Tab-separated table of C-alpha atoms (C1' of nucleotides) in Angstrom:
chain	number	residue	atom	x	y	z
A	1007	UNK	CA	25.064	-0.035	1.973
A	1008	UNK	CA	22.903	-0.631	5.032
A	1009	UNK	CA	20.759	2.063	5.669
A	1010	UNK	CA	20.582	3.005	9.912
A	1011	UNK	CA	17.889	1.133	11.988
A	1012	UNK	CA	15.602	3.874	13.196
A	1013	UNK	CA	14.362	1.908	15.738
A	1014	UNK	CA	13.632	-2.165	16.772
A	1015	UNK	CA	10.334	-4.275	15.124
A	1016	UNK	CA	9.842	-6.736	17.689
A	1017	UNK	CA	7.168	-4.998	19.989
A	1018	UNK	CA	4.040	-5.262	21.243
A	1019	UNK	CA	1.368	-3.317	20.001
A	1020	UNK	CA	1.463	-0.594	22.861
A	1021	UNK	CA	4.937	0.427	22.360
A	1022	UNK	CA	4.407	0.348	18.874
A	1023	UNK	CA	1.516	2.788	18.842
A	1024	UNK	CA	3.363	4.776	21.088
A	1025	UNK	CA	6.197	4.888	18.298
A	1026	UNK	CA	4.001	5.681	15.766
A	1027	UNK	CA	3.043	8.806	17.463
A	1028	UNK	CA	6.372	9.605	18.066
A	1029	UNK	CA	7.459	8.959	14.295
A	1030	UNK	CA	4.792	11.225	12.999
A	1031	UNK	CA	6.669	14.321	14.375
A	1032	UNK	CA	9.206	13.309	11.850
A	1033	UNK	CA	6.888	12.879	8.763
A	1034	UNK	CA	7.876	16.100	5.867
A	1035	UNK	CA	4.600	16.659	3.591
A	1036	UNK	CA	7.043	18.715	1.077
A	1037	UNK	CA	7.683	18.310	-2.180
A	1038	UNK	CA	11.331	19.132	-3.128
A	1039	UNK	CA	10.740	18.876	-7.267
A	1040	UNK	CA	13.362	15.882	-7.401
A	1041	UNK	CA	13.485	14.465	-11.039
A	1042	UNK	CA	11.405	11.146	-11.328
A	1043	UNK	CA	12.869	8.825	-13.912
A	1044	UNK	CA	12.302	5.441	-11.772
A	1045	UNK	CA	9.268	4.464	-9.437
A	1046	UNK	CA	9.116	1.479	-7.411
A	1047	UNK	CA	6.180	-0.829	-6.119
A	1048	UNK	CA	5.979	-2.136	-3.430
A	1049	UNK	CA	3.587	-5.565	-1.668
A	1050	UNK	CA	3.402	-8.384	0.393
A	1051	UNK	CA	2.416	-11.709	0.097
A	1052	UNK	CA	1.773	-14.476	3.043
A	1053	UNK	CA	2.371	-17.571	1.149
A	1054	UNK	CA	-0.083	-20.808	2.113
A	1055	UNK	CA	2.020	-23.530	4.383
A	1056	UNK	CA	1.413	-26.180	7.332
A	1057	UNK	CA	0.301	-23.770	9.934
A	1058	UNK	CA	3.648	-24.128	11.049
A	1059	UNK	CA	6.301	-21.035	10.710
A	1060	UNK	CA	4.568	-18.347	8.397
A	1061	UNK	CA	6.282	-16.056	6.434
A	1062	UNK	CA	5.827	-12.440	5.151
A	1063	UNK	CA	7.033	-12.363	1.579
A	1064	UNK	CA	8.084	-8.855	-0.094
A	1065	UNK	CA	8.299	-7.607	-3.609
A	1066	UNK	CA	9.756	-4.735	-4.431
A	1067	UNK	CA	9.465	-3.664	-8.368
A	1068	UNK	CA	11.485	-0.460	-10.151
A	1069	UNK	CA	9.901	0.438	-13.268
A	1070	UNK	CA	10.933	3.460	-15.782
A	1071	UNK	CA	9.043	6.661	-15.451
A	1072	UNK	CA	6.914	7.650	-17.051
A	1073	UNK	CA	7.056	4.827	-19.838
A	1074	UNK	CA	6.215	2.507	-16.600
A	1075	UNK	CA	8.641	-0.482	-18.067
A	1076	UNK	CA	9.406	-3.044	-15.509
A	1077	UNK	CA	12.473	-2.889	-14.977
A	1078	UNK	CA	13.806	-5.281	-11.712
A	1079	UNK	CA	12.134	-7.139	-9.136
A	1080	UNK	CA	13.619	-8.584	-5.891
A	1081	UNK	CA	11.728	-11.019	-3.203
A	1082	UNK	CA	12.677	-11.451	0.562
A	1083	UNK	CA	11.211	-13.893	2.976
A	1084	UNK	CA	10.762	-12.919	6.623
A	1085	UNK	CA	9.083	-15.166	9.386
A	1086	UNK	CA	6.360	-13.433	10.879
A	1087	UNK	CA	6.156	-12.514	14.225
A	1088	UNK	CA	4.007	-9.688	14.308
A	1089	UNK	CA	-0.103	-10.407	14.099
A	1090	UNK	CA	-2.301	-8.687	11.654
A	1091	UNK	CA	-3.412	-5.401	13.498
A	1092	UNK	CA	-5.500	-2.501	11.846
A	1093	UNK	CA	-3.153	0.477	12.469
A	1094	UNK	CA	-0.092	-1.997	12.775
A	1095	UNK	CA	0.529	-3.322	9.490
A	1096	UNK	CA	4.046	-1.866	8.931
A	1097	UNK	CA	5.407	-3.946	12.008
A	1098	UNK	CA	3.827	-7.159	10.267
A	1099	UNK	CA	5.349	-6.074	6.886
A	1100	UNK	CA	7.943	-3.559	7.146
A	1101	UNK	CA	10.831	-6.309	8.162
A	1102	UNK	CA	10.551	-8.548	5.212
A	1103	UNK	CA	10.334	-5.176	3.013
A	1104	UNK	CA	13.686	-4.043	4.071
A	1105	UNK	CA	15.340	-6.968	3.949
A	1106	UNK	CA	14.103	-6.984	-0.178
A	1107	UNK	CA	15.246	-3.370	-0.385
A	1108	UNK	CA	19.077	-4.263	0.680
A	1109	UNK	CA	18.396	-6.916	-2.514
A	1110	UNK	CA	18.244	-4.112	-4.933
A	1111	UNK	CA	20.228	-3.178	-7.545
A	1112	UNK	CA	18.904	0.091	-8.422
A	1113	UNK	CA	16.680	2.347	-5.735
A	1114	UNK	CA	13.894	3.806	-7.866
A	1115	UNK	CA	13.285	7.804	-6.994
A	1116	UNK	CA	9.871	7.523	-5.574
A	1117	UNK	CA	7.868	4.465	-4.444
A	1118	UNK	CA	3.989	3.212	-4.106
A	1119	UNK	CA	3.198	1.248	-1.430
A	1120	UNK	CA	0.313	-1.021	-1.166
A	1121	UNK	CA	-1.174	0.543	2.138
A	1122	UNK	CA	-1.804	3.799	3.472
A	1123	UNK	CA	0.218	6.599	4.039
A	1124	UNK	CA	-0.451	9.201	6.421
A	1125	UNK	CA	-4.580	8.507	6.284
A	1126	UNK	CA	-4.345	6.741	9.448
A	1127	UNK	CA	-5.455	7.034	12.949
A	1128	UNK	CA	-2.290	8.122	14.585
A	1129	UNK	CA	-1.306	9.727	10.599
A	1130	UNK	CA	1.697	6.860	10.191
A	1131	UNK	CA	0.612	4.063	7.605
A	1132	UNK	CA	2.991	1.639	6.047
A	1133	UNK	CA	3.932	3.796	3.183
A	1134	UNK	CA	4.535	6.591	5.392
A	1135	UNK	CA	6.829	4.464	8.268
A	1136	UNK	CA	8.851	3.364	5.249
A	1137	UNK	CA	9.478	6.999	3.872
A	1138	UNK	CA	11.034	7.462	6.963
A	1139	UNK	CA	12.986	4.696	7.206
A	1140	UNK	CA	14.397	4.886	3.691
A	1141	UNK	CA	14.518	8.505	3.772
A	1142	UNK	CA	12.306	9.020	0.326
A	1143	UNK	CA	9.274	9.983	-1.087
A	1144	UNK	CA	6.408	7.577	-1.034
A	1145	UNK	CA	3.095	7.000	-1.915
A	1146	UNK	CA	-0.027	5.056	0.054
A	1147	UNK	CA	-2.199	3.197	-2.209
A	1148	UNK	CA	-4.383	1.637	-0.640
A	1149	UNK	CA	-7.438	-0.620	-1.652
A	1150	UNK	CA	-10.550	-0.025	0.785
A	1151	UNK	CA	-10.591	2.244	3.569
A	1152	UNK	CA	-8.723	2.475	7.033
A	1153	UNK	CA	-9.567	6.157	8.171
A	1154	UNK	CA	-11.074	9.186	6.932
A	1155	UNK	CA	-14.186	10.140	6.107
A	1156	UNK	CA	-15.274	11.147	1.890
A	1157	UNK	CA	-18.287	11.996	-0.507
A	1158	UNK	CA	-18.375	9.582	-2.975
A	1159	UNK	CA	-16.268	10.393	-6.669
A	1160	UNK	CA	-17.427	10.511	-9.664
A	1161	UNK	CA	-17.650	6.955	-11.959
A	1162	UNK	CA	-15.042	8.326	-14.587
A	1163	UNK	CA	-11.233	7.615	-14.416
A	1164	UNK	CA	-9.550	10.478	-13.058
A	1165	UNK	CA	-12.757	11.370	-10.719
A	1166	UNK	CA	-11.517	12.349	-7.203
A	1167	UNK	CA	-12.780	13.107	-3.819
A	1168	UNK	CA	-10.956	14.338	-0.800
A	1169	UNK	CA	-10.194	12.143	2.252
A	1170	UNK	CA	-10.750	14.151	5.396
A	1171	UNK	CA	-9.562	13.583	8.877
A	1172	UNK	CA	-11.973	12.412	11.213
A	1173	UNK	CA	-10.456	14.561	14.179
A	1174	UNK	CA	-10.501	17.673	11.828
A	1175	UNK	CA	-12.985	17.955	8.730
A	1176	UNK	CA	-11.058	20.556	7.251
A	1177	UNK	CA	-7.855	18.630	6.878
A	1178	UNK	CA	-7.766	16.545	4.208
A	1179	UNK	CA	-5.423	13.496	4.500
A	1180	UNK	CA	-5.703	11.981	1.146
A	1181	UNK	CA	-7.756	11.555	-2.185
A	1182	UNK	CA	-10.096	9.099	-2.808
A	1183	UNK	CA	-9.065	7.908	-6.429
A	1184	UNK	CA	-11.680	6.381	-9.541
A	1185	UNK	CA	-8.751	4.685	-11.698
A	1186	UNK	CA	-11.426	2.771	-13.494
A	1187	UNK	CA	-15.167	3.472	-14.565
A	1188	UNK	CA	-17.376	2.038	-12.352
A	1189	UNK	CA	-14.729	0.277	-10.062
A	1190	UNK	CA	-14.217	0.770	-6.659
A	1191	UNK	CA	-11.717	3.907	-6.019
A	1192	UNK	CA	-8.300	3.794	-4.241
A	1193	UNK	CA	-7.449	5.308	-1.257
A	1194	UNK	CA	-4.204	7.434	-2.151
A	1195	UNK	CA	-2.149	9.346	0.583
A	1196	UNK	CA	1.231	10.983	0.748
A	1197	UNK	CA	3.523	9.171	2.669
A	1198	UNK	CA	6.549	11.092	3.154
A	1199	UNK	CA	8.477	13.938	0.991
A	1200	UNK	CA	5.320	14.871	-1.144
A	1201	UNK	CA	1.939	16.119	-1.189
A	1202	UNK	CA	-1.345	15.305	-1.370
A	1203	UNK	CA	-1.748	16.595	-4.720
A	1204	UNK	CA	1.500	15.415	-5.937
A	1205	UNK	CA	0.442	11.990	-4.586
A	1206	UNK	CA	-2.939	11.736	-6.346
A	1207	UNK	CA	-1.181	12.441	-9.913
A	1208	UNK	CA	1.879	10.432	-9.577
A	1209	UNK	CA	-0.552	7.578	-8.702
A	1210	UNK	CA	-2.995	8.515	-11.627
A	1211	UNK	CA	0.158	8.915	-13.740
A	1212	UNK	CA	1.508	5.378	-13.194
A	1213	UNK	CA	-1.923	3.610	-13.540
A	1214	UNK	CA	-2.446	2.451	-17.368
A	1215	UNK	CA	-5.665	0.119	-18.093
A	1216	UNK	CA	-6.270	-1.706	-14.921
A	1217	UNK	CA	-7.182	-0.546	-11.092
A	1218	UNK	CA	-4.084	-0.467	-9.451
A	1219	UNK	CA	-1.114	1.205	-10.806
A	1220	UNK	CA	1.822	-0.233	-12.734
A	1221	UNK	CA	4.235	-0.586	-9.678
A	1222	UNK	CA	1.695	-1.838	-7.311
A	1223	UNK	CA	-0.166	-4.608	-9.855
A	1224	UNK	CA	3.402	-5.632	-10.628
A	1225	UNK	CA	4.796	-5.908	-6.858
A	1226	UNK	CA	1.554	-7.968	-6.298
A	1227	UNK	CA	2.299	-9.947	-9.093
A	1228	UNK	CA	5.913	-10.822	-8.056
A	1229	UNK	CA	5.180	-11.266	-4.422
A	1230	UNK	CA	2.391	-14.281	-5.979
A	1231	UNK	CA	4.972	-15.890	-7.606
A	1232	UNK	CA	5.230	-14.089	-10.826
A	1233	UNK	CA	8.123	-13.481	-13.068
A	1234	UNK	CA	8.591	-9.649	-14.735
A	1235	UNK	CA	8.531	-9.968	-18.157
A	1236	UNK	CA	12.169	-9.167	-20.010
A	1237	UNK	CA	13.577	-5.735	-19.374
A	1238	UNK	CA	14.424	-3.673	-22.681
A	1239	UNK	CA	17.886	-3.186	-23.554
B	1113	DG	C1'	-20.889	-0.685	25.560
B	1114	DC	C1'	-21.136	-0.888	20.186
B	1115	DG	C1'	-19.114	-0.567	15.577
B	1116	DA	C1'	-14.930	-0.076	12.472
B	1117	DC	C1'	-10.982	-2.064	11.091
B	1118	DA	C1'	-4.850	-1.110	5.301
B	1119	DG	C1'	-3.126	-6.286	4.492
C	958	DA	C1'	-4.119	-11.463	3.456
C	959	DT	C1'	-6.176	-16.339	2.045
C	960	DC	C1'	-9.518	-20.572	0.261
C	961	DT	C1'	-10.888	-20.486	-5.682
C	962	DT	C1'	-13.342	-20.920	-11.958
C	963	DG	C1'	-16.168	-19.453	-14.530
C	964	DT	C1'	-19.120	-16.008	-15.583
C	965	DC	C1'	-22.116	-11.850	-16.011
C	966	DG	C1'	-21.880	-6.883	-17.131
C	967	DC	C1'	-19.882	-2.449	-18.654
DNA sequence: GCGACAG
DNA sequence: ATCTTGTCGC
């Protein structure tokens, strides 16, 4: 099952910002209380290798929810052909993701992307672009900062502080997430089909005893090389 | 014109 | 993102 191309990859960073803006329009901030017994991860990897042809590598994870057991992996190799752009990444990315999603066996309910959602400067990050796309809810985590502007959070695990927009203080566009004490925070935004609330506790919910949460450390893992340990039967 | 800038 | 091991601190 194919799922419809919403629109081409291959352009140049003009007609993709233009596209972005466009795609926003279509973004749905709603929750619809769907039952979550599968989440997926999602990352990319750009493997070392002469100069030559590079490649975008995806990993897409499904894990159980909320027991968090890995349950499948798939990889998918893409050549690149789109640079590294702040604001672009999902045209650098997004191909070799979808091309791992047709690999899938079973499509998890909801799914964390290692990026941001809609705390970006035209409000369409990776995670977001690929709610779209696939039509379901997802999650940005992201690592550092892309947009937004925060007070600092507390040093305890769970300690939060809002992300605002930088065109409109009072809109807040994300949470800025402590998932361990003393460690730098994670950037969490909805992507598509859910909340910012929502968002921050699914996230919180899926992390365990590291920084990143189950399905992202585990997509990262696979899309190094890794193998997911053996599913339970 | 000068910074900022997911991965 | 990527080049890279051990090590100091909570």
């Amino acid at each position: 099952m194919t799922d419809p191309a919403l629109h081409p990859w291959d352009l140049d960073p003009a007609a993709a910002r233009r596209l972005q803006a466009e795609l926003r329009a279509r973004l749905s901030l709603a929750w619809d209380g769907r039952a979550v017994s599968t989440v997926g991860g999602i990352d990319a990897a750009v493997p070392l290798g002469p100069e030559g042809q590079q490649v975008a590598r995806a990993a897409i994870v499904v894990l159980s929810f909320p027991a968090l057991e890995p349950l499948e992996a798939v990889t998918a190799e893409v050549p690149l052909t789109f640079p590294y752009v702040p604001g672009l990444l999902s045209f650098r990315e997004a191909p070799a993701i979808l091309a791992a999603w047709q690999l899938l066996q079973r499509r998890p309910h909801l799914l964390l992307v290692d990026g941001q959602g809609i705390a970006h400067p035209r409000g369409l990050g990776l995670a977001s672009h690929l709610g779209l796309w696939l039509g379901l809810p997802t999650i940005g985590v992201a690592k550092s900062r892309l947009y937004g502007r925060h007070a600092p959070p507390g040093p305890a695990h769970g300690d939060r502080a809002d992300l605002l927009s930088q065109a409109s203080a009072a809109q807040v566009i994300g949470t800025v997430l402590r998932t361990r004490p003393r460690t730098n925070p994670l950037y969490v935004s909805p992507g598509h089909l859910i909340d910012v609330p929502r968002a921050a506790e699914f996230a919180l919910r899926c992390v365990t005893r590291y920084r990143l949460p189950e399905p992202t450390r585990w997509a990262h893992q696979v899309a190094g090389g890794a193998a997911l340990p053996p599913p339970p039967t």
